Amino acid sequence: MLCRLQWSIYQRHPWLAQVISLTRPLMAPHAVAHTEWALQALAGHGLDPHTQLHLVAALANHVRGTAVNLEREAEAEQDTGLTDDEWMTAQADVLGGLLAAGEFPHLARLTRTAVDLNVESLFEFGLQRLLDGVAALVGR
């Protein structure tokens, strides 16, 4: 839930992902409260302090790292007038030419099926894999 809250904040304020630092965090009350909330969810599961803090930071870093793309995507859409889907469609001939040479067989195989890869799907997929890892750590 906390990761989705952070994601919604970055969606409203895409510039924020560029200024947040996980290695030199701003000691603001709301930021500290976010960390406390995340640590509270891990409390009582037998995880050592190193693991707890690294899990909280890894989850926050996934959200922030993915959110960096939100501002860039908005700027690219404004600059080109094309959505990400429209841009990919416009690039189809270039990609087709690259794949036709046979040097990229794995990518060529994947492009035969429609795959919706966008910043939202990257966020969701990555978050689920991270949470699967957290569940495995907590469950042992």
mmCIF file with all atom_site columns, C-alpha atoms in Angstrom:
data_model
loop_
_atom_site.group_PDB
_atom_site.id
_atom_site.type_symbol
_atom_site.label_atom_id
_atom_site.label_alt_id
_atom_site.label_comp_id
_atom_site.label_asym_id
_atom_site.label_entity_id
_atom_site.label_seq_id
_atom_site.pdbx_PDB_ins_code
_atom_site.Cartn_x
_atom_site.Cartn_y
_atom_site.Cartn_z
_atom_site.occupancy
_atom_site.B_iso_or_equiv
_atom_site.pdbx_formal_charge
_atom_site.auth_seq_id
_atom_site.auth_comp_id
_atom_site.auth_asym_id
_atom_site.auth_atom_id
_atom_site.pdbx_PDB_model_num
ATOM 1   C CA . MET A 1 1   ? 0.000  0.000   0.000   1.00 0.00 ? 1   MET A CA 1
ATOM 2   C CA . LEU A 1 2   ? 2.821  2.406   0.844   1.00 0.00 ? 2   LEU A CA 1
ATOM 3   C CA . CYS A 1 3   ? 4.468  1.847   -2.539  1.00 0.00 ? 3   CYS A CA 1
ATOM 4   C CA . ARG A 1 4   ? 1.201  2.644   -4.301  1.00 0.00 ? 4   ARG A CA 1
ATOM 5   C CA . LEU A 1 5   ? 0.845  5.796   -2.203  1.00 0.00 ? 5   LEU A CA 1
ATOM 6   C CA . GLN A 1 6   ? 4.379  6.829   -3.169  1.00 0.00 ? 6   GLN A CA 1
ATOM 7   C CA . TRP A 1 7   ? 3.586  6.047   -6.820  1.00 0.00 ? 7   TRP A CA 1
ATOM 8   C CA . SER A 1 8   ? 0.484  8.246   -6.718  1.00 0.00 ? 8   SER A CA 1
ATOM 9   C CA . ILE A 1 9   ? 2.544  11.109  -5.252  1.00 0.00 ? 9   ILE A CA 1
ATOM 10  C CA . TYR A 1 10  ? 5.087  10.807  -8.065  1.00 0.00 ? 10  TYR A CA 1
ATOM 11  C CA . GLN A 1 11  ? 2.274  10.723  -10.630 1.00 0.00 ? 11  GLN A CA 1
ATOM 12  C CA . ARG A 1 12  ? 0.953  14.023  -9.277  1.00 0.00 ? 12  ARG A CA 1
ATOM 13  C CA . HIS A 1 13  ? 4.461  15.499  -8.945  1.00 0.00 ? 13  HIS A CA 1
ATOM 14  C CA . PRO A 1 14  ? 6.681  13.767  -11.552 1.00 0.00 ? 14  PRO A CA 1
ATOM 15  C CA . TRP A 1 15  ? 9.573  16.189  -10.944 1.00 0.00 ? 15  TRP A CA 1
ATOM 16  C CA . LEU A 1 16  ? 9.883  14.869  -7.374  1.00 0.00 ? 16  LEU A CA 1
ATOM 17  C CA . ALA A 1 17  ? 11.534 11.606  -8.429  1.00 0.00 ? 17  ALA A CA 1
ATOM 18  C CA . GLN A 1 18  ? 14.506 13.584  -9.730  1.00 0.00 ? 18  GLN A CA 1
ATOM 19  C CA . VAL A 1 19  ? 15.178 15.275  -6.393  1.00 0.00 ? 19  VAL A CA 1
ATOM 20  C CA . ILE A 1 20  ? 14.615 12.469  -3.880  1.00 0.00 ? 20  ILE A CA 1
ATOM 21  C CA . SER A 1 21  ? 17.766 10.778  -2.586  1.00 0.00 ? 21  SER A CA 1
ATOM 22  C CA . LEU A 1 22  ? 17.762 7.455   -0.783  1.00 0.00 ? 22  LEU A CA 1
ATOM 23  C CA . THR A 1 23  ? 21.399 7.717   0.255   1.00 0.00 ? 23  THR A CA 1
ATOM 24  C CA . ARG A 1 24  ? 21.097 11.314  1.504   1.00 0.00 ? 24  ARG A CA 1
ATOM 25  C CA . PRO A 1 25  ? 17.444 11.520  2.506   1.00 0.00 ? 25  PRO A CA 1
ATOM 26  C CA . LEU A 1 26  ? 15.846 14.724  3.649   1.00 0.00 ? 26  LEU A CA 1
ATOM 27  C CA . MET A 1 27  ? 14.897 14.293  7.302   1.00 0.00 ? 27  MET A CA 1
ATOM 28  C CA . ALA A 1 28  ? 11.433 15.735  6.858   1.00 0.00 ? 28  ALA A CA 1
ATOM 29  C CA . PRO A 1 29  ? 8.615  14.591  9.182   1.00 0.00 ? 29  PRO A CA 1
ATOM 30  C CA . HIS A 1 30  ? 6.509  13.085  6.368   1.00 0.00 ? 30  HIS A CA 1
ATOM 31  C CA . ALA A 1 31  ? 9.476  11.264  4.852   1.00 0.00 ? 31  ALA A CA 1
ATOM 32  C CA . VAL A 1 32  ? 10.433 9.817   8.230   1.00 0.00 ? 32  VAL A CA 1
ATOM 33  C CA . ALA A 1 33  ? 6.780  8.852   8.795   1.00 0.00 ? 33  ALA A CA 1
ATOM 34  C CA . HIS A 1 34  ? 6.786  6.936   5.484   1.00 0.00 ? 34  HIS A CA 1
ATOM 35  C CA . THR A 1 35  ? 9.856  5.001   6.588   1.00 0.00 ? 35  THR A CA 1
ATOM 36  C CA . GLU A 1 36  ? 8.328  4.308   9.998   1.00 0.00 ? 36  GLU A CA 1
ATOM 37  C CA . TRP A 1 37  ? 5.119  3.032   8.359   1.00 0.00 ? 37  TRP A CA 1
ATOM 38  C CA . ALA A 1 38  ? 7.096  0.661   6.155   1.00 0.00 ? 38  ALA A CA 1
ATOM 39  C CA . LEU A 1 39  ? 9.202  -0.591  9.071   1.00 0.00 ? 39  LEU A CA 1
ATOM 40  C CA . GLN A 1 40  ? 6.067  -1.162  11.125  1.00 0.00 ? 40  GLN A CA 1
ATOM 41  C CA . ALA A 1 41  ? 4.802  -3.557  8.442   1.00 0.00 ? 41  ALA A CA 1
ATOM 42  C CA . LEU A 1 42  ? 8.024  -5.586  8.766   1.00 0.00 ? 42  LEU A CA 1
ATOM 43  C CA . ALA A 1 43  ? 8.128  -5.574  12.576  1.00 0.00 ? 43  ALA A CA 1
ATOM 44  C CA . GLY A 1 44  ? 7.713  -8.904  14.311  1.00 0.00 ? 44  GLY A CA 1
ATOM 45  C CA . HIS A 1 45  ? 8.768  -11.043 11.360  1.00 0.00 ? 45  HIS A CA 1
ATOM 46  C CA . GLY A 1 46  ? 12.229 -11.897 12.671  1.00 0.00 ? 46  GLY A CA 1
ATOM 47  C CA . LEU A 1 47  ? 14.129 -9.773  10.181  1.00 0.00 ? 47  LEU A CA 1
ATOM 48  C CA . ASP A 1 48  ? 17.336 -8.146  11.343  1.00 0.00 ? 48  ASP A CA 1
ATOM 49  C CA . PRO A 1 49  ? 17.638 -4.323  11.199  1.00 0.00 ? 49  PRO A CA 1
ATOM 50  C CA . HIS A 1 50  ? 19.929 -4.449  8.132   1.00 0.00 ? 50  HIS A CA 1
ATOM 51  C CA . THR A 1 51  ? 17.389 -6.498  6.172   1.00 0.00 ? 51  THR A CA 1
ATOM 52  C CA . GLN A 1 52  ? 14.448 -4.362  7.292   1.00 0.00 ? 52  GLN A CA 1
ATOM 53  C CA . LEU A 1 53  ? 16.017 -1.066  6.305   1.00 0.00 ? 53  LEU A CA 1
ATOM 54  C CA . HIS A 1 54  ? 17.313 -2.464  3.007   1.00 0.00 ? 54  HIS A CA 1
ATOM 55  C CA . LEU A 1 55  ? 13.864 -3.839  2.137   1.00 0.00 ? 55  LEU A CA 1
ATOM 56  C CA . VAL A 1 56  ? 12.246 -0.478  2.830   1.00 0.00 ? 56  VAL A CA 1
ATOM 57  C CA . ALA A 1 57  ? 14.901 1.317   0.772   1.00 0.00 ? 57  ALA A CA 1
ATOM 58  C CA . ALA A 1 58  ? 14.722 -1.216  -2.090  1.00 0.00 ? 58  ALA A CA 1
ATOM 59  C CA . LEU A 1 59  ? 10.952 -0.832  -2.355  1.00 0.00 ? 59  LEU A CA 1
ATOM 60  C CA . ALA A 1 60  ? 11.161 2.966   -2.220  1.00 0.00 ? 60  ALA A CA 1
ATOM 61  C CA . ASN A 1 61  ? 13.966 2.897   -4.783  1.00 0.00 ? 61  ASN A CA 1
ATOM 62  C CA . HIS A 1 62  ? 11.882 0.788   -7.163  1.00 0.00 ? 62  HIS A CA 1
ATOM 63  C CA . VAL A 1 63  ? 9.040  3.306   -6.948  1.00 0.00 ? 63  VAL A CA 1
ATOM 64  C CA . ARG A 1 64  ? 11.331 6.325   -7.339  1.00 0.00 ? 64  ARG A CA 1
ATOM 65  C CA . GLY A 1 65  ? 13.459 4.711   -10.026 1.00 0.00 ? 65  GLY A CA 1
ATOM 66  C CA . THR A 1 66  ? 10.432 3.861   -12.114 1.00 0.00 ? 66  THR A CA 1
ATOM 67  C CA . ALA A 1 67  ? 8.847  7.253   -11.447 1.00 0.00 ? 67  ALA A CA 1
ATOM 68  C CA . VAL A 1 68  ? 11.859 9.010   -12.995 1.00 0.00 ? 68  VAL A CA 1
ATOM 69  C CA . ASN A 1 69  ? 10.327 7.999   -16.321 1.00 0.00 ? 69  ASN A CA 1
ATOM 70  C CA . LEU A 1 70  ? 7.041  9.830   -15.642 1.00 0.00 ? 70  LEU A CA 1
ATOM 71  C CA . GLU A 1 71  ? 8.468  13.312  -16.160 1.00 0.00 ? 71  GLU A CA 1
ATOM 72  C CA . ARG A 1 72  ? 10.526 12.242  -19.171 1.00 0.00 ? 72  ARG A CA 1
ATOM 73  C CA . GLU A 1 73  ? 7.495  10.605  -20.781 1.00 0.00 ? 73  GLU A CA 1
ATOM 74  C CA . ALA A 1 74  ? 5.363  13.710  -20.226 1.00 0.00 ? 74  ALA A CA 1
ATOM 75  C CA . GLU A 1 75  ? 8.098  15.894  -21.737 1.00 0.00 ? 75  GLU A CA 1
ATOM 76  C CA . ALA A 1 76  ? 8.526  13.560  -24.722 1.00 0.00 ? 76  ALA A CA 1
ATOM 77  C CA . GLU A 1 77  ? 4.788  13.556  -25.378 1.00 0.00 ? 77  GLU A CA 1
ATOM 78  C CA . GLN A 1 78  ? 4.705  17.350  -25.169 1.00 0.00 ? 78  GLN A CA 1
ATOM 79  C CA . ASP A 1 79  ? 7.728  17.692  -27.486 1.00 0.00 ? 79  ASP A CA 1
ATOM 80  C CA . THR A 1 80  ? 6.588  15.171  -30.114 1.00 0.00 ? 80  THR A CA 1
ATOM 81  C CA . GLY A 1 81  ? 2.819  15.315  -29.772 1.00 0.00 ? 81  GLY A CA 1
ATOM 82  C CA . LEU A 1 82  ? 2.845  11.498  -29.659 1.00 0.00 ? 82  LEU A CA 1
ATOM 83  C CA . THR A 1 83  ? 1.855  9.166   -26.838 1.00 0.00 ? 83  THR A CA 1
ATOM 84  C CA . ASP A 1 84  ? 4.252  6.322   -26.060 1.00 0.00 ? 84  ASP A CA 1
ATOM 85  C CA . ASP A 1 85  ? 2.058  3.914   -28.055 1.00 0.00 ? 85  ASP A CA 1
ATOM 86  C CA . GLU A 1 86  ? 1.951  6.294   -31.032 1.00 0.00 ? 86  GLU A CA 1
ATOM 87  C CA . TRP A 1 87  ? 5.721  6.740   -30.887 1.00 0.00 ? 87  TRP A CA 1
ATOM 88  C CA . MET A 1 88  ? 6.298  2.975   -30.870 1.00 0.00 ? 88  MET A CA 1
ATOM 89  C CA . THR A 1 89  ? 3.942  2.601   -33.835 1.00 0.00 ? 89  THR A CA 1
ATOM 90  C CA . ALA A 1 90  ? 5.892  5.292   -35.693 1.00 0.00 ? 90  ALA A CA 1
ATOM 91  C CA . GLN A 1 91  ? 9.126  3.370   -34.973 1.00 0.00 ? 91  GLN A CA 1
ATOM 92  C CA . ALA A 1 92  ? 7.781  0.038   -36.268 1.00 0.00 ? 92  ALA A CA 1
ATOM 93  C CA . ASP A 1 93  ? 9.564  0.238   -39.649 1.00 0.00 ? 93  ASP A CA 1
ATOM 94  C CA . VAL A 1 94  ? 12.908 1.082   -38.047 1.00 0.00 ? 94  VAL A CA 1
ATOM 95  C CA . LEU A 1 95  ? 12.587 -1.782  -35.573 1.00 0.00 ? 95  LEU A CA 1
ATOM 96  C CA . GLY A 1 96  ? 11.409 -4.115  -38.325 1.00 0.00 ? 96  GLY A CA 1
ATOM 97  C CA . GLY A 1 97  ? 14.523 -3.297  -40.336 1.00 0.00 ? 97  GLY A CA 1
ATOM 98  C CA . LEU A 1 98  ? 16.780 -4.014  -37.385 1.00 0.00 ? 98  LEU A CA 1
ATOM 99  C CA . LEU A 1 99  ? 15.061 -7.307  -36.648 1.00 0.00 ? 99  LEU A CA 1
ATOM 100 C CA . ALA A 1 100 ? 14.944 -8.455  -40.291 1.00 0.00 ? 100 ALA A CA 1
ATOM 101 C CA . ALA A 1 101 ? 18.732 -8.910  -40.350 1.00 0.00 ? 101 ALA A CA 1
ATOM 102 C CA . GLY A 1 102 ? 18.379 -11.819 -37.911 1.00 0.00 ? 102 GLY A CA 1
ATOM 103 C CA . GLU A 1 103 ? 20.855 -10.512 -35.346 1.00 0.00 ? 103 GLU A CA 1
ATOM 104 C CA . PHE A 1 104 ? 18.243 -10.190 -32.613 1.00 0.00 ? 104 PHE A CA 1
ATOM 105 C CA . PRO A 1 105 ? 16.227 -13.442 -32.713 1.00 0.00 ? 105 PRO A CA 1
ATOM 106 C CA . HIS A 1 106 ? 14.957 -13.271 -29.146 1.00 0.00 ? 106 HIS A CA 1
ATOM 107 C CA . LEU A 1 107 ? 13.629 -9.746  -29.521 1.00 0.00 ? 107 LEU A CA 1
ATOM 108 C CA . ALA A 1 108 ? 12.170 -10.620 -32.931 1.00 0.00 ? 108 ALA A CA 1
ATOM 109 C CA . ARG A 1 109 ? 10.295 -13.552 -31.371 1.00 0.00 ? 109 ARG A CA 1
ATOM 110 C CA . LEU A 1 110 ? 8.898  -11.353 -28.621 1.00 0.00 ? 110 LEU A CA 1
ATOM 111 C CA . THR A 1 111 ? 7.715  -8.645  -31.003 1.00 0.00 ? 111 THR A CA 1
ATOM 112 C CA . ARG A 1 112 ? 5.460  -11.115 -32.821 1.00 0.00 ? 112 ARG A CA 1
ATOM 113 C CA . THR A 1 113 ? 3.122  -10.874 -29.828 1.00 0.00 ? 113 THR A CA 1
ATOM 114 C CA . ALA A 1 114 ? 1.608  -7.615  -28.657 1.00 0.00 ? 114 ALA A CA 1
ATOM 115 C CA . VAL A 1 115 ? 3.182  -6.741  -25.310 1.00 0.00 ? 115 VAL A CA 1
ATOM 116 C CA . ASP A 1 116 ? 2.059  -3.604  -23.528 1.00 0.00 ? 116 ASP A CA 1
ATOM 117 C CA . LEU A 1 117 ? 5.268  -2.315  -21.972 1.00 0.00 ? 117 LEU A CA 1
ATOM 118 C CA . ASN A 1 118 ? 4.868  1.070   -20.352 1.00 0.00 ? 118 ASN A CA 1
ATOM 119 C CA . VAL A 1 119 ? 5.851  2.836   -17.155 1.00 0.00 ? 119 VAL A CA 1
ATOM 120 C CA . GLU A 1 120 ? 2.727  1.591   -15.341 1.00 0.00 ? 120 GLU A CA 1
ATOM 121 C CA . SER A 1 121 ? 3.306  -2.035  -16.322 1.00 0.00 ? 121 SER A CA 1
ATOM 122 C CA . LEU A 1 122 ? 6.990  -1.763  -15.347 1.00 0.00 ? 122 LEU A CA 1
ATOM 123 C CA . PHE A 1 123 ? 6.001  -0.384  -11.947 1.00 0.00 ? 123 PHE A CA 1
ATOM 124 C CA . GLU A 1 124 ? 3.424  -3.117  -11.331 1.00 0.00 ? 124 GLU A CA 1
ATOM 125 C CA . PHE A 1 125 ? 5.599  -5.974  -12.559 1.00 0.00 ? 125 PHE A CA 1
ATOM 126 C CA . GLY A 1 126 ? 8.632  -4.861  -10.553 1.00 0.00 ? 126 GLY A CA 1
ATOM 127 C CA . LEU A 1 127 ? 6.609  -4.202  -7.415  1.00 0.00 ? 127 LEU A CA 1
ATOM 128 C CA . GLN A 1 128 ? 5.039  -7.662  -7.549  1.00 0.00 ? 128 GLN A CA 1
ATOM 129 C CA . ARG A 1 129 ? 8.439  -9.352  -7.918  1.00 0.00 ? 129 ARG A CA 1
ATOM 130 C CA . LEU A 1 130 ? 9.836  -7.335  -5.006  1.00 0.00 ? 130 LEU A CA 1
ATOM 131 C CA . LEU A 1 131 ? 6.827  -8.158  -2.838  1.00 0.00 ? 131 LEU A CA 1
ATOM 132 C CA . ASP A 1 132 ? 7.213  -11.841 -3.746  1.00 0.00 ? 132 ASP A CA 1
ATOM 133 C CA . GLY A 1 133 ? 10.770 -11.599 -2.441  1.00 0.00 ? 133 GLY A CA 1
ATOM 134 C CA . VAL A 1 134 ? 9.623  -9.864  0.748   1.00 0.00 ? 134 VAL A CA 1
ATOM 135 C CA . ALA A 1 135 ? 7.006  -12.587 1.272   1.00 0.00 ? 135 ALA A CA 1
ATOM 136 C CA . ALA A 1 136 ? 9.673  -15.263 0.885   1.00 0.00 ? 136 ALA A CA 1
ATOM 137 C CA . LEU A 1 137 ? 11.919 -13.526 3.455   1.00 0.00 ? 137 LEU A CA 1
ATOM 138 C CA . VAL A 1 138 ? 9.096  -12.998 5.938   1.00 0.00 ? 138 VAL A CA 1
ATOM 139 C CA . GLY A 1 139 ? 7.762  -16.523 5.439   1.00 0.00 ? 139 GLY A CA 1
ATOM 140 C CA . ARG A 1 140 ? 10.976 -18.364 6.229   1.00 0.00 ? 140 ARG A CA 1
#
